[in-house]
PDB file of C-alpha atoms in Angstrom:
ATOM      1  CA  MET A 209      -9.943  85.352  16.392  1.00  0.00           C
ATOM      2  CA  ILE A 210      -7.515  82.831  14.960  1.00  0.00           C
ATOM      3  CA  SER A 211      -3.824  83.673  15.378  1.00  0.00           C
ATOM      4  CA  ARG A 212      -1.273  84.086  12.576  1.00  0.00           C
ATOM      5  CA  TYR A 213       0.045  80.613  13.424  1.00  0.00           C
ATOM      6  CA  GLY A 214      -3.416  79.159  12.886  1.00  0.00           C
ATOM      7  CA  ILE A 215      -3.873  81.060   9.616  1.00  0.00           C
ATOM      8  CA  PHE A 216      -0.497  79.879   8.356  1.00  0.00           C
ATOM      9  CA  CYS A 217      -1.253  76.259   9.252  1.00  0.00           C
ATOM     10  CA  LYS A 218      -4.642  76.463   7.523  1.00  0.00           C
ATOM     11  CA  VAL A 219      -3.007  77.787   4.338  1.00  0.00           C
ATOM     12  CA  VAL A 220      -0.561  74.887   4.388  1.00  0.00           C
ATOM     13  CA  GLU A 221      -3.312  72.371   5.152  1.00  0.00           C
ATOM     14  CA  LEU A 222      -5.538  73.563   2.271  1.00  0.00           C
ATOM     15  CA  ASN A 223      -2.639  74.349  -0.087  1.00  0.00           C
ATOM     16  CA  SER A 224      -4.372  77.620  -0.936  1.00  0.00           C
ATOM     17  CA  PHE A 225      -4.649  81.204   0.300  1.00  0.00           C
ATOM     18  CA  THR A 226      -8.091  81.485  -1.291  1.00  0.00           C
ATOM     19  CA  ARG A 227      -9.608  78.405   0.298  1.00  0.00           C
ATOM     20  CA  ALA A 228      -8.071  79.266   3.680  1.00  0.00           C
ATOM     21  CA  ALA A 229      -9.538  82.792   3.472  1.00  0.00           C
ATOM     22  CA  GLU A 230     -12.989  81.447   2.560  1.00  0.00           C
ATOM     23  CA  LEU A 231     -12.944  78.892   5.379  1.00  0.00           C
ATOM     24  CA  LEU A 232     -11.747  81.366   7.990  1.00  0.00           C
ATOM     25  CA  GLY A 233     -14.006  84.192   6.850  1.00  0.00           C
ATOM     26  CA  TYR A 234     -11.156  86.565   5.998  1.00  0.00           C
ATOM     27  CA  SER A 235     -10.242  88.289   2.769  1.00  0.00           C
ATOM     28  CA  GLN A 236      -7.487  86.693   0.703  1.00  0.00           C
ATOM     29  CA  SER A 237      -5.360  89.815   1.042  1.00  0.00           C
ATOM     30  CA  SER A 238      -5.571  89.751   4.868  1.00  0.00           C
ATOM     31  CA  VAL A 239      -4.558  86.074   4.953  1.00  0.00           C
ATOM     32  CA  SER A 240      -1.641  86.772   2.642  1.00  0.00           C
ATOM     33  CA  GLN A 241      -0.589  89.762   4.730  1.00  0.00           C
ATOM     34  CA  THR A 242      -0.759  87.700   7.929  1.00  0.00           C
ATOM     35  CA  VAL A 243       1.578  85.077   6.469  1.00  0.00           C
ATOM     36  CA  ARG A 244       4.006  87.816   5.378  1.00  0.00           C
ATOM     37  CA  VAL A 245       4.015  89.201   8.934  1.00  0.00           C
ATOM     38  CA  LEU A 246       4.830  85.717  10.240  1.00  0.00           C
ATOM     39  CA  GLU A 247       7.646  85.359   7.705  1.00  0.00           C
ATOM     40  CA  GLN A 248       9.065  88.695   8.841  1.00  0.00           C
ATOM     41  CA  GLU A 249       8.830  87.504  12.442  1.00  0.00           C
ATOM     42  CA  VAL A 250      10.849  84.332  11.833  1.00  0.00           C
ATOM     43  CA  GLY A 251      13.135  85.961   9.249  1.00  0.00           C
ATOM     44  CA  VAL A 252      12.654  83.483   6.410  1.00  0.00           C
ATOM     45  CA  THR A 253      10.234  82.790   3.561  1.00  0.00           C
ATOM     46  CA  LEU A 254       7.902  80.050   4.679  1.00  0.00           C
ATOM     47  CA  ILE A 255       5.626  79.543   1.683  1.00  0.00           C
ATOM     48  CA  GLU A 256       6.351  79.482  -2.019  1.00  0.00           C
ATOM     49  CA  ARG A 257       3.427  80.958  -3.957  1.00  0.00           C
ATOM     50  CA  ARG A 258       2.746  79.089  -7.223  1.00  0.00           C
ATOM     51  CA  LYS A 259       0.023  79.081  -9.853  1.00  0.00           C
ATOM     52  CA  ASP A 260      -1.136  75.625  -8.813  1.00  0.00           C
ATOM     53  CA  GLY A 261      -1.239  76.556  -5.139  1.00  0.00           C
ATOM     54  CA  VAL A 262       1.357  76.946  -2.397  1.00  0.00           C
ATOM     55  CA  ARG A 263       4.005  74.774  -0.901  1.00  0.00           C
ATOM     56  CA  LEU A 264       6.425  75.049   1.952  1.00  0.00           C
ATOM     57  CA  THR A 265       9.912  76.296   1.251  1.00  0.00           C
ATOM     58  CA  PRO A 266      12.792  74.208   2.695  1.00  0.00           C
ATOM     59  CA  ASP A 267      12.964  76.699   5.578  1.00  0.00           C
ATOM     60  CA  GLY A 268       9.193  76.567   5.904  1.00  0.00           C
ATOM     61  CA  ALA A 269       9.283  72.777   6.139  1.00  0.00           C
ATOM     62  CA  GLN A 270      11.687  73.032   9.072  1.00  0.00           C
ATOM     63  CA  TYR A 271       9.618  75.679  10.843  1.00  0.00           C
ATOM     64  CA  TYR A 272       6.258  74.056  10.159  1.00  0.00           C
ATOM     65  CA  PRO A 273       6.298  71.450  12.998  1.00  0.00           C
ATOM     66  CA  TYR A 274       7.055  74.177  15.535  1.00  0.00           C
ATOM     67  CA  LEU A 275       4.430  76.580  14.199  1.00  0.00           C
ATOM     68  CA  LEU A 276       1.892  73.740  14.121  1.00  0.00           C
ATOM     69  CA  ALA A 277       2.761  72.910  17.741  1.00  0.00           C
ATOM     70  CA  ILE A 278       2.080  76.538  18.731  1.00  0.00           C
ATOM     71  CA  HIS A 279      -1.249  76.450  16.889  1.00  0.00           C
ATOM     72  CA  THR A 280      -2.179  73.135  18.562  1.00  0.00           C
ATOM     73  CA  ALA A 281      -1.281  74.539  21.971  1.00  0.00           C
ATOM     74  CA  GLU A 282      -3.404  77.624  21.303  1.00  0.00           C
ATOM     75  CA  ASN A 283      -6.379  75.422  20.454  1.00  0.00           C
ATOM     76  CA  ALA A 284      -5.826  73.398  23.626  1.00  0.00           C
ATOM     77  CA  LEU A 285      -5.700  76.606  25.661  1.00  0.00           C
ATOM     78  CA  VAL A 286      -8.956  77.879  24.167  1.00  0.00           C
ATOM     79  CA  GLN A 287     -10.585  74.504  24.808  1.00  0.00           C
ATOM     80  CA  LYS A 288      -9.425  74.553  28.423  1.00  0.00           C
ATOM     81  CA  GLN A 289     -10.735  78.103  28.844  1.00  0.00           C
ATOM     82  CA  ASN A 290     -14.101  77.009  27.486  1.00  0.00           C
ATOM     83  CA  GLU A 291     -14.093  73.997  29.818  1.00  0.00           C
ATOM     84  CA  MET A 292     -13.321  76.184  32.796  1.00  0.00           C
ATOM     85  CA  ALA A 293     -16.040  78.653  31.861  1.00  0.00           C
ATOM     86  CA  GLY A 294     -18.545  75.806  31.789  1.00  0.00           C
ATOM     87  CA  LEU A 295     -16.799  73.862  34.580  1.00  0.00           C
ATOM     88  CA  GLN A 296     -16.461  70.835  32.314  1.00  0.00           C
ATOM     89  CA  ASN A 297     -14.729  67.830  33.898  1.00  0.00           C
ATOM     90  CA  SER A 298     -14.543  69.689  37.240  1.00  0.00           C
ATOM     91  CA  THR A 299     -14.794  67.925  40.590  1.00  0.00           C
ATOM     92  CA  ILE A 300     -15.340  70.063  43.700  1.00  0.00           C
ATOM     93  CA  THR A 301     -14.221  68.391  46.941  1.00  0.00           C
ATOM     94  CA  ILE A 302     -15.791  69.783  50.098  1.00  0.00           C
ATOM     95  CA  GLY A 303     -15.196  69.108  53.786  1.00  0.00           C
ATOM     96  CA  THR A 304     -18.496  69.214  55.638  1.00  0.00           C
ATOM     97  CA  PHE A 305     -20.355  68.038  58.720  1.00  0.00           C
ATOM     98  CA  THR A 306     -23.687  66.257  58.968  1.00  0.00           C
ATOM     99  CA  SER A 307     -26.069  69.150  59.468  1.00  0.00           C
ATOM    100  CA  ILE A 308     -24.563  71.113  56.553  1.00  0.00           C
ATOM    101  CA  SER A 309     -24.768  68.056  54.299  1.00  0.00           C
ATOM    102  CA  ARG A 310     -28.428  67.522  55.126  1.00  0.00           C
ATOM    103  CA  THR A 311     -29.798  71.058  55.351  1.00  0.00           C
ATOM    104  CA  LEU A 312     -27.674  73.484  53.340  1.00  0.00           C
ATOM    105  CA  LEU A 313     -25.638  71.757  50.638  1.00  0.00           C
ATOM    106  CA  PRO A 314     -28.309  69.831  48.682  1.00  0.00           C
ATOM    107  CA  SER A 315     -30.164  72.948  47.519  1.00  0.00           C
ATOM    108  CA  LEU A 316     -26.918  74.820  46.854  1.00  0.00           C
ATOM    109  CA  MET A 317     -25.505  71.993  44.720  1.00  0.00           C
ATOM    110  CA  LYS A 318     -28.776  71.696  42.794  1.00  0.00           C
ATOM    111  CA  SER A 319     -28.867  75.423  42.016  1.00  0.00           C
ATOM    112  CA  PHE A 320     -25.187  75.488  41.049  1.00  0.00           C
ATOM    113  CA  GLN A 321     -25.593  72.517  38.700  1.00  0.00           C
ATOM    114  CA  GLN A 322     -28.439  74.286  36.935  1.00  0.00           C
ATOM    115  CA  ARG A 323     -25.813  76.809  35.844  1.00  0.00           C
ATOM    116  CA  TYR A 324     -22.932  74.346  35.462  1.00  0.00           C
ATOM    117  CA  PRO A 325     -24.427  70.888  34.741  1.00  0.00           C
ATOM    118  CA  ALA A 326     -21.035  69.231  34.258  1.00  0.00           C
ATOM    119  CA  ALA A 327     -19.738  70.117  37.738  1.00  0.00           C
ATOM    120  CA  THR A 328     -19.486  67.156  40.118  1.00  0.00           C
ATOM    121  CA  PHE A 329     -19.085  67.061  43.898  1.00  0.00           C
ATOM    122  CA  VAL A 330     -17.276  64.930  46.474  1.00  0.00           C
ATOM    123  CA  LEU A 331     -18.358  65.468  50.081  1.00  0.00           C
ATOM    124  CA  ARG A 332     -16.055  64.399  52.928  1.00  0.00           C
ATOM    125  CA  GLN A 333     -17.800  64.164  56.289  1.00  0.00           C
ATOM    126  CA  GLY A 334     -15.857  65.086  59.396  1.00  0.00           C
ATOM    127  CA  ASP A 335     -15.713  67.188  62.526  1.00  0.00           C
ATOM    128  CA  TYR A 336     -14.362  70.731  62.762  1.00  0.00           C
ATOM    129  CA  ASN A 337     -10.798  69.623  63.457  1.00  0.00           C
ATOM    130  CA  SER A 338     -10.566  66.996  60.725  1.00  0.00           C
ATOM    131  CA  ILE A 339     -12.077  69.403  58.182  1.00  0.00           C
ATOM    132  CA  GLY A 340      -9.527  72.044  59.162  1.00  0.00           C
ATOM    133  CA  LYS A 341      -6.745  69.485  58.703  1.00  0.00           C
ATOM    134  CA  TRP A 342      -8.070  68.471  55.265  1.00  0.00           C
ATOM    135  CA  ILE A 343      -8.133  72.125  54.191  1.00  0.00           C
ATOM    136  CA  ARG A 344      -4.565  72.778  55.357  1.00  0.00           C
ATOM    137  CA  GLU A 345      -3.190  69.646  53.662  1.00  0.00           C
ATOM    138  CA  GLY A 346      -5.173  70.294  50.469  1.00  0.00           C
ATOM    139  CA  SER A 347      -7.223  67.098  50.414  1.00  0.00           C
ATOM    140  CA  VAL A 348     -10.421  69.189  50.103  1.00  0.00           C
ATOM    141  CA  ASP A 349     -10.862  72.383  48.084  1.00  0.00           C
ATOM    142  CA  PHE A 350     -12.679  74.137  50.913  1.00  0.00           C
ATOM    143  CA  GLY A 351     -14.817  73.248  53.897  1.00  0.00           C
ATOM    144  CA  PHE A 352     -17.489  74.292  56.347  1.00  0.00           C
ATOM    145  CA  VAL A 353     -16.102  74.910  59.834  1.00  0.00           C
ATOM    146  CA  ASN A 354     -16.843  76.427  63.207  1.00  0.00           C
ATOM    147  CA  ARG A 355     -14.880  79.672  63.127  1.00  0.00           C
ATOM    148  CA  ASP A 356     -13.718  79.216  66.715  1.00  0.00           C
ATOM    149  CA  ALA A 357     -12.492  75.651  66.187  1.00  0.00           C
ATOM    150  CA  VAL A 358      -9.947  76.011  63.359  1.00  0.00           C
ATOM    151  CA  GLU A 359      -6.627  77.746  62.816  1.00  0.00           C
ATOM    152  CA  GLY A 360      -4.271  78.293  59.897  1.00  0.00           C
ATOM    153  CA  VAL A 361      -6.941  78.755  57.218  1.00  0.00           C
ATOM    154  CA  GLU A 362      -8.624  81.626  55.430  1.00  0.00           C
ATOM    155  CA  LEU A 363     -12.332  81.893  56.114  1.00  0.00           C
ATOM    156  CA  SER A 364     -15.484  83.883  55.550  1.00  0.00           C
ATOM    157  CA  VAL A 365     -18.362  83.790  58.052  1.00  0.00           C
ATOM    158  CA  LEU A 366     -21.690  82.465  56.757  1.00  0.00           C
ATOM    159  CA  TYR A 367     -24.056  82.614  59.730  1.00  0.00           C
ATOM    160  CA  GLU A 368     -24.520  82.084  63.477  1.00  0.00           C
ATOM    161  CA  ASP A 369     -26.368  78.964  64.634  1.00  0.00           C
ATOM    162  CA  GLU A 370     -27.783  79.044  68.168  1.00  0.00           C
ATOM    163  CA  MET A 371     -28.181  75.855  70.187  1.00  0.00           C
ATOM    164  CA  MET A 372     -31.626  74.955  71.514  1.00  0.00           C
ATOM    165  CA  ALA A 373     -32.660  72.566  74.269  1.00  0.00           C
ATOM    166  CA  ALA A 374     -34.211  69.379  72.885  1.00  0.00           C
ATOM    167  CA  LEU A 375     -36.497  67.661  75.405  1.00  0.00           C
ATOM    168  CA  PRO A 376     -38.622  64.501  75.282  1.00  0.00           C
ATOM    169  CA  PRO A 377     -42.403  64.977  75.165  1.00  0.00           C
ATOM    170  CA  GLY A 378     -43.839  65.614  78.638  1.00  0.00           C
ATOM    171  CA  HIS A 379     -40.470  66.412  80.210  1.00  0.00           C
ATOM    172  CA  LEU A 380     -40.674  68.634  83.303  1.00  0.00           C
ATOM    173  CA  LEU A 381     -38.410  71.269  81.719  1.00  0.00           C
ATOM    174  CA  ALA A 382     -40.858  71.570  78.814  1.00  0.00           C
ATOM    175  CA  LYS A 383     -43.111  73.540  81.174  1.00  0.00           C
ATOM    176  CA  ARG A 384     -40.601  76.383  81.035  1.00  0.00           C
ATOM    177  CA  ASP A 385     -40.390  78.968  78.250  1.00  0.00           C
ATOM    178  CA  VAL A 386     -36.603  79.113  78.604  1.00  0.00           C
ATOM    179  CA  VAL A 387     -34.252  76.576  80.193  1.00  0.00           C
ATOM    180  CA  SER A 388     -30.782  77.044  81.606  1.00  0.00           C
ATOM    181  CA  LEU A 389     -27.566  75.100  81.164  1.00  0.00           C
ATOM    182  CA  GLY A 390     -27.676  74.319  84.881  1.00  0.00           C
ATOM    183  CA  GLU A 391     -31.044  72.619  84.477  1.00  0.00           C
ATOM    184  CA  LEU A 392     -29.839  70.625  81.467  1.00  0.00           C
ATOM    185  CA  ALA A 393     -26.644  69.583  83.258  1.00  0.00           C
ATOM    186  CA  ALA A 394     -28.721  67.918  85.963  1.00  0.00           C
ATOM    187  CA  GLU A 395     -30.439  65.629  83.414  1.00  0.00           C
ATOM    188  CA  SER A 396     -29.229  62.588  81.477  1.00  0.00           C
ATOM    189  CA  PHE A 397     -27.508  64.335  78.603  1.00  0.00           C
ATOM    190  CA  ILE A 398     -26.997  63.291  74.964  1.00  0.00           C
ATOM    191  CA  LEU A 399     -23.878  65.084  73.728  1.00  0.00           C
ATOM    192  CA  LEU A 400     -23.275  65.985  70.081  1.00  0.00           C
ATOM    193  CA  ASP A 401     -19.769  64.760  69.176  1.00  0.00           C
ATOM    194  CA  GLU A 402     -18.122  67.714  67.414  1.00  0.00           C
ATOM    195  CA  GLY A 403     -14.539  66.523  67.789  1.00  0.00           C
ATOM    196  CA  GLU A 404     -11.923  68.245  69.912  1.00  0.00           C
ATOM    197  CA  TYR A 405     -13.907  71.489  70.089  1.00  0.00           C
ATOM    198  CA  SER A 406     -17.402  71.084  71.539  1.00  0.00           C
ATOM    199  CA  VAL A 407     -19.769  74.047  71.682  1.00  0.00           C
ATOM    200  CA  PRO A 408     -22.004  72.432  74.368  1.00  0.00           C
ATOM    201  CA  LEU A 409     -19.087  71.414  76.614  1.00  0.00           C
ATOM    202  CA  THR A 410     -17.468  74.829  76.190  1.00  0.00           C
ATOM    203  CA  ALA A 411     -20.744  76.487  77.193  1.00  0.00           C
ATOM    204  CA  PHE A 412     -21.080  74.229  80.245  1.00  0.00           C
ATOM    205  CA  ALA A 413     -17.463  74.888  81.206  1.00  0.00           C
ATOM    206  CA  TRP A 414     -18.000  78.656  81.084  1.00  0.00           C
ATOM    207  CA  GLN A 415     -20.758  78.158  83.651  1.00  0.00           C
ATOM    208  CA  ARG A 416     -18.562  75.782  85.681  1.00  0.00           C
ATOM    209  CA  LEU A 417     -20.993  72.948  85.055  1.00  0.00           C
ATOM    210  CA  THR A 418     -20.404  69.275  84.283  1.00  0.00           C
ATOM    211  CA  PRO A 419     -23.273  67.658  82.389  1.00  0.00           C
ATOM    212  CA  GLN A 420     -24.272  64.031  83.025  1.00  0.00           C
ATOM    213  CA  VAL A 421     -23.271  62.739  79.591  1.00  0.00           C
ATOM    214  CA  LYS A 422     -24.900  59.343  79.027  1.00  0.00           C
ATOM    215  CA  TYR A 423     -24.492  59.230  75.267  1.00  0.00           C
ATOM    216  CA  LYS A 424     -22.061  60.817  72.841  1.00  0.00           C
ATOM    217  CA  VAL A 425     -23.408  60.832  69.274  1.00  0.00           C
ATOM    218  CA  TYR A 426     -21.887  62.109  66.011  1.00  0.00           C
ATOM    219  CA  ASP A 427     -25.113  62.548  64.031  1.00  0.00           C
ATOM    220  CA  ASP A 428     -27.480  65.410  64.937  1.00  0.00           C
ATOM    221  CA  TYR A 429     -30.557  63.583  63.688  1.00  0.00           C
ATOM    222  CA  THR A 430     -29.786  60.467  65.698  1.00  0.00           C
ATOM    223  CA  ILE A 431     -29.786  62.704  68.749  1.00  0.00           C
ATOM    224  CA  LEU A 432     -33.257  63.957  67.855  1.00  0.00           C
ATOM    225  CA  ALA A 433     -34.515  60.377  67.503  1.00  0.00           C
ATOM    226  CA  MET A 434     -32.972  59.369  70.846  1.00  0.00           C
ATOM    227  CA  THR A 435     -34.486  62.382  72.566  1.00  0.00           C
ATOM    228  CA  ARG A 436     -37.926  61.492  71.201  1.00  0.00           C
ATOM    229  CA  GLN A 437     -37.518  58.091  72.850  1.00  0.00           C
ATOM    230  CA  GLY A 438     -36.858  59.736  76.209  1.00  0.00           C
ATOM    231  CA  LEU A 439     -33.208  58.653  76.462  1.00  0.00           C
ATOM    232  CA  GLY A 440     -32.147  62.086  77.640  1.00  0.00           C
ATOM    233  CA  VAL A 441     -32.075  65.797  76.895  1.00  0.00           C
ATOM    234  CA  SER A 442     -29.699  67.505  74.524  1.00  0.00           C
ATOM    235  CA  LEU A 443     -28.498  70.692  72.908  1.00  0.00           C
ATOM    236  CA  VAL A 444     -29.061  70.854  69.147  1.00  0.00           C
ATOM    237  CA  TYR A 445     -28.529  73.583  66.600  1.00  0.00           C
ATOM    238  CA  GLN A 446     -31.553  75.629  65.607  1.00  0.00           C
ATOM    239  CA  ARG A 447     -30.959  75.085  61.884  1.00  0.00           C
ATOM    240  CA  VAL A 448     -30.768  71.340  62.453  1.00  0.00           C
ATOM    241  CA  VAL A 449     -34.034  71.025  64.324  1.00  0.00           C
ATOM    242  CA  GLU A 450     -36.078  73.199  61.944  1.00  0.00           C
ATOM    243  CA  GLY A 451     -38.659  70.933  60.332  1.00  0.00           C
ATOM    244  CA  PHE A 452     -37.909  68.061  62.739  1.00  0.00           C
ATOM    245  CA  GLU A 453     -39.682  69.375  65.843  1.00  0.00           C
ATOM    246  CA  GLN A 454     -42.428  66.729  65.800  1.00  0.00           C
ATOM    247  CA  GLY A 455     -42.282  64.553  68.905  1.00  0.00           C
ATOM    248  CA  LEU A 456     -39.896  66.945  70.646  1.00  0.00           C
ATOM    249  CA  GLU A 457     -40.088  69.898  72.969  1.00  0.00           C
ATOM    250  CA  ILE A 458     -37.696  72.618  71.782  1.00  0.00           C
ATOM    251  CA  ARG A 459     -36.828  75.500  74.081  1.00  0.00           C
ATOM    252  CA  PRO A 460     -34.344  78.382  73.907  1.00  0.00           C
ATOM    253  CA  VAL A 461     -31.411  78.303  76.325  1.00  0.00           C
ATOM    254  CA  ARG A 462     -30.815  81.273  78.600  1.00  0.00           C
ATOM    255  CA  GLU A 463     -27.046  81.328  77.988  1.00  0.00           C
ATOM    256  CA  THR A 464     -27.495  81.104  74.168  1.00  0.00           C
ATOM    257  CA  PRO A 465     -24.605  78.791  73.234  1.00  0.00           C
ATOM    258  CA  LYS A 466     -23.904  79.014  69.494  1.00  0.00           C
ATOM    259  CA  ARG A 467     -21.412  78.332  66.751  1.00  0.00           C
ATOM    260  CA  ILE A 468     -20.283  80.671  63.989  1.00  0.00           C
ATOM    261  CA  VAL A 469     -20.319  78.680  60.753  1.00  0.00           C
ATOM    262  CA  ALA A 470     -17.754  79.772  58.180  1.00  0.00           C
ATOM    263  CA  LEU A 471     -16.483  78.709  54.783  1.00  0.00           C
ATOM    264  CA  ALA A 472     -12.743  78.044  54.916  1.00  0.00           C
ATOM    265  CA  TRP A 473      -9.947  77.367  52.432  1.00  0.00           C
ATOM    266  CA  LYS A 474      -6.164  77.244  52.410  1.00  0.00           C
ATOM    267  CA  ASN A 475      -5.509  79.980  49.844  1.00  0.00           C
ATOM    268  CA  ARG A 476      -8.266  81.472  47.738  1.00  0.00           C
ATOM    269  CA  LYS A 477      -5.864  82.505  44.962  1.00  0.00           C
ATOM    270  CA  THR A 478      -4.721  78.917  44.397  1.00  0.00           C
ATOM    271  CA  MET A 479      -8.126  77.266  44.892  1.00  0.00           C
ATOM    272  CA  PRO A 480      -9.240  75.340  41.771  1.00  0.00           C
ATOM    273  CA  TYR A 481     -11.412  77.458  39.501  1.00  0.00           C
ATOM    274  CA  ALA A 482     -14.554  75.336  39.874  1.00  0.00           C
ATOM    275  CA  ALA A 483     -14.241  75.244  43.667  1.00  0.00           C
ATOM    276  CA  ARG A 484     -13.735  79.003  43.803  1.00  0.00           C
ATOM    277  CA  GLN A 485     -16.835  79.518  41.681  1.00  0.00           C
ATOM    278  CA  PHE A 486     -18.925  77.338  44.003  1.00  0.00           C
ATOM    279  CA  ALA A 487     -17.480  78.957  47.144  1.00  0.00           C
ATOM    280  CA  ASP A 488     -18.360  82.396  45.761  1.00  0.00           C
ATOM    281  CA  PHE A 489     -21.822  81.099  44.874  1.00  0.00           C
ATOM    282  CA  ILE A 490     -22.330  79.938  48.487  1.00  0.00           C
ATOM    283  CA  LEU A 491     -21.128  83.263  49.879  1.00  0.00           C
ATOM    284  CA  ARG A 492     -23.465  85.202  47.579  1.00  0.00           C
ATOM    285  CA  ARG A 493     -26.395  83.038  48.680  1.00  0.00           C
ATOM    286  CA  ALA A 494     -25.466  83.564  52.323  1.00  0.00           C
ATOM    287  CA  ALA A 495     -25.421  87.309  51.718  1.00  0.00           C
ATOM    288  CA  GLY A 496     -28.844  87.111  50.043  1.00  0.00           C
ATOM    289  CA  GLN A 497     -27.462  88.093  46.629  1.00  0.00           C
ATOM    290  CA  GLY A 498     -28.863  85.110  44.721  1.00  0.00           C
TER     291      GLY A 498
END
C-alpha cells in the first residue's frame, strides 16, 4: 500500500484528487481524507482545492520537497527489499578448500541459482587457517573449515569425512582389507598440505609415528594422480576419492583419521542477507531437508 506521503505527492504531480485516486485505485474521498490527515500531522494546509484542480499553498510549497524526499526514500526502501528478496545484485564470497570446490559447491550453487538467478559467487581457495583468518577479518562472508582447526568463529557442523589409504595398483598393502598408519608411515608418503593443522600428521603423531614424507601437495586430485603413477602412498578423504578410484587401490585405515567439516562465519546476525540465505540453504541440504 502506498503511504500518505506517496498519495500526497501523486495528487500534486497530477494536479487532481480524481486522477490520483483513479491511478492509485482508491476512492476520491479516501485520497482526500489521507491528505487531510497529513495536513493535520504537519499542522498546516498543504493543498488549496480549486475548481480547476489543486495547487500547493505557500506552506505546502515549503513542505513539498521534504515530503517528496520521504516518498522517494520509501520507494528506494521497497526496491531494496524486493532486491533482497530476489537477491538482486548480490555477491556471496566464500572461503573454501579444493575438495569442497570440486565436489560439493558446484551442485549447491547451481540449485541455489535456480531459485535466485541474480546471485553471484566469489570463491577464495585456501587452507583451514587462512579461511579462518578471512572469516574473522570479514574478507569472506562465510567459509568451509575443519572444526578442529579454527578458533574465534561461529560454526555449524556439516559432516565427518574419513581418510582412506590411497595405494598404487599392485602395491603390497593392497592385499590387505584394512591398513594401519604404521604400515603407511613405512612407505614413501605423499602428504596433503592442509596448512598449519594437518589431519594426517596429527593422526600419525597420536600413534607416535613419523611418516616418510617425500611430497607435500596442496591439491587432493594431484595426489591421486601421483599415487596412480606409483610415486608413493597417501591418505585422502573419502568424499574426495569417490568417483576417482580408477587406477588406485583404496583401503580403510584402522585408526580412522577424519576431519569434521563445518560451515563457519564471524557473526550470523551481521552476515549479508544473500550469504545468510545461501548458508542456510547449505545447512538444510546437509540435514537432508532439500
